[in-house]
């Protein structure tokens, strides 16, 4: 499935019109799809349709017309807003069926809501340009307070369709029928919650046109299945990808160990941890190489044979003293390299090293991305797709921007987002686990973006499994325990 910005959707509409499918036809299909969704999901004998002055309102008039056959329908409309030609046409068609919309005024709305109707919210869609205020904001508040179930058309009114951030007053929908494609806001918190159950209706825009106008893929288990690592029956450990993990410090040895364990469970052929001090690890499978950050660490690492470091992961719990050698460390081997946490150093020399390397995967959370982009965490949260894309373009790396919805961006512009997982994953160490499994799965140099996408989905699935068992009390190592079954489910299409 693809994700659309309002601009991309308008361009797709225009391309459809140019190809011979006028907007009026799309609007008819949109309203019909909304009426079908009402029939499928709601048994209310009464339906109250609220129409705005734009094309979202046009969809509402169409839905009202189709619902006349099976429900008692009334329509309240905003009269102040201008009406598009198509919305006007659909309003006339409704009048021809004997239903006259009435003005959306306080008394009329209060009376209508007393009958506990299903409310169809067709006030504003993707054309919202500013926060709702005055009478419209009051009407939305009244609908929310009424306790009536609400089906929103395309976008809950008041939600800006291009961001997960909330502008102001908005409808809290029970269900939203998104038209032609999912909207950005439906995938990102907190706006995501306003959509209720979100579905996408086909309104007759040809698939090729939709594909050509959307730049973001919504990740799904089905979508990443082809990119899960597989192994031949006669393979050996040096063929499935060995991982060198450069991580840990006196305080954060656990981060390094969790990354190593995750990598092993994700099928790494051999995992070597290079860190300072003695390693009290409880997994004997992890090979430990001693590093001294103040005594030629690069020399020590250079001695490790190529077959021990077909992929590198640098960063989980990394000792602060590593910062000074980061650019040289990144450039030391030309193998796929995942940079996490302490290895997301930033600065000109760092950025040059990442760009020159050309095979890096960066895994920042919002705060780390903000630092790398020299902006605020709020700016990243407001526009995570753009933030991930900009960082990927600037560094030439695949960027995995972690969050409740994770964005993956490639330097060539490919972008994907995934909203799976469990709120319990907001706990220390789950990022180290992701870094470890990406280290194991990014052994395919030609498919770093695809493998990163698969890793994000598998990590989220492990979180869902662990969340089902431990709820909000899940801890990062639970993800490692849940990972093998999550991987199997993805492989088997369950
Ligand atoms: N391909 C598709 O998905 C199709 C979708 N359809 C539907 O069309 C809408 C988008 O329609 P559009 O007319 O562009 O926009 P809206 O209906 O959302 O409303 C825009 C009007 O509202 C005014 N506006 C914007 N913000 C506010 C506000 N805060 N308060 C008051 N008024 C506001 C705006 O006017 P301004 O010039 O004042 O900004 C517009 O007049 C989409 O969501 C679908 O439902 C098509 O029906 C079929 C194809
Ligand atoms: K709406």
Coordinates of N, CA, C and O and ligand atoms in Angstrom, one line a residue, residues 56 121 124 153 155 157, ligand 2:
X56 N -14.7 17.4 -0.1 CA -15.1 16.4 0.9 C -16.6 16.5 1.2 O -17.2 15.4 1.3
X121 N -19.0 12.3 8.7 CA -18.2 13.6 8.8 C -17.6 13.9 7.4 O -16.5 13.3 7.1
X124 N -14.4 18.5 6.3 CA -13.1 18.9 5.6 C -12.3 17.6 5.4 O -12.2 16.7 6.3
X153 N -15.0 10.9 6.3 CA -14.8 10.7 4.9 C -13.3 11.2 4.6 O -13.0 12.4 4.9
X155 N -10.5 11.9 5.8 CA -9.7 12.4 6.9 C -10.6 12.9 8.0 O -11.6 13.6 7.7
X157 N -12.3 15.4 10.1 CA -12.2 16.9 9.9 C -11.4 17.6 11.0 O -11.6 17.3 12.2
Ligands
LIG2 K1 -13.8 14.5 6.8

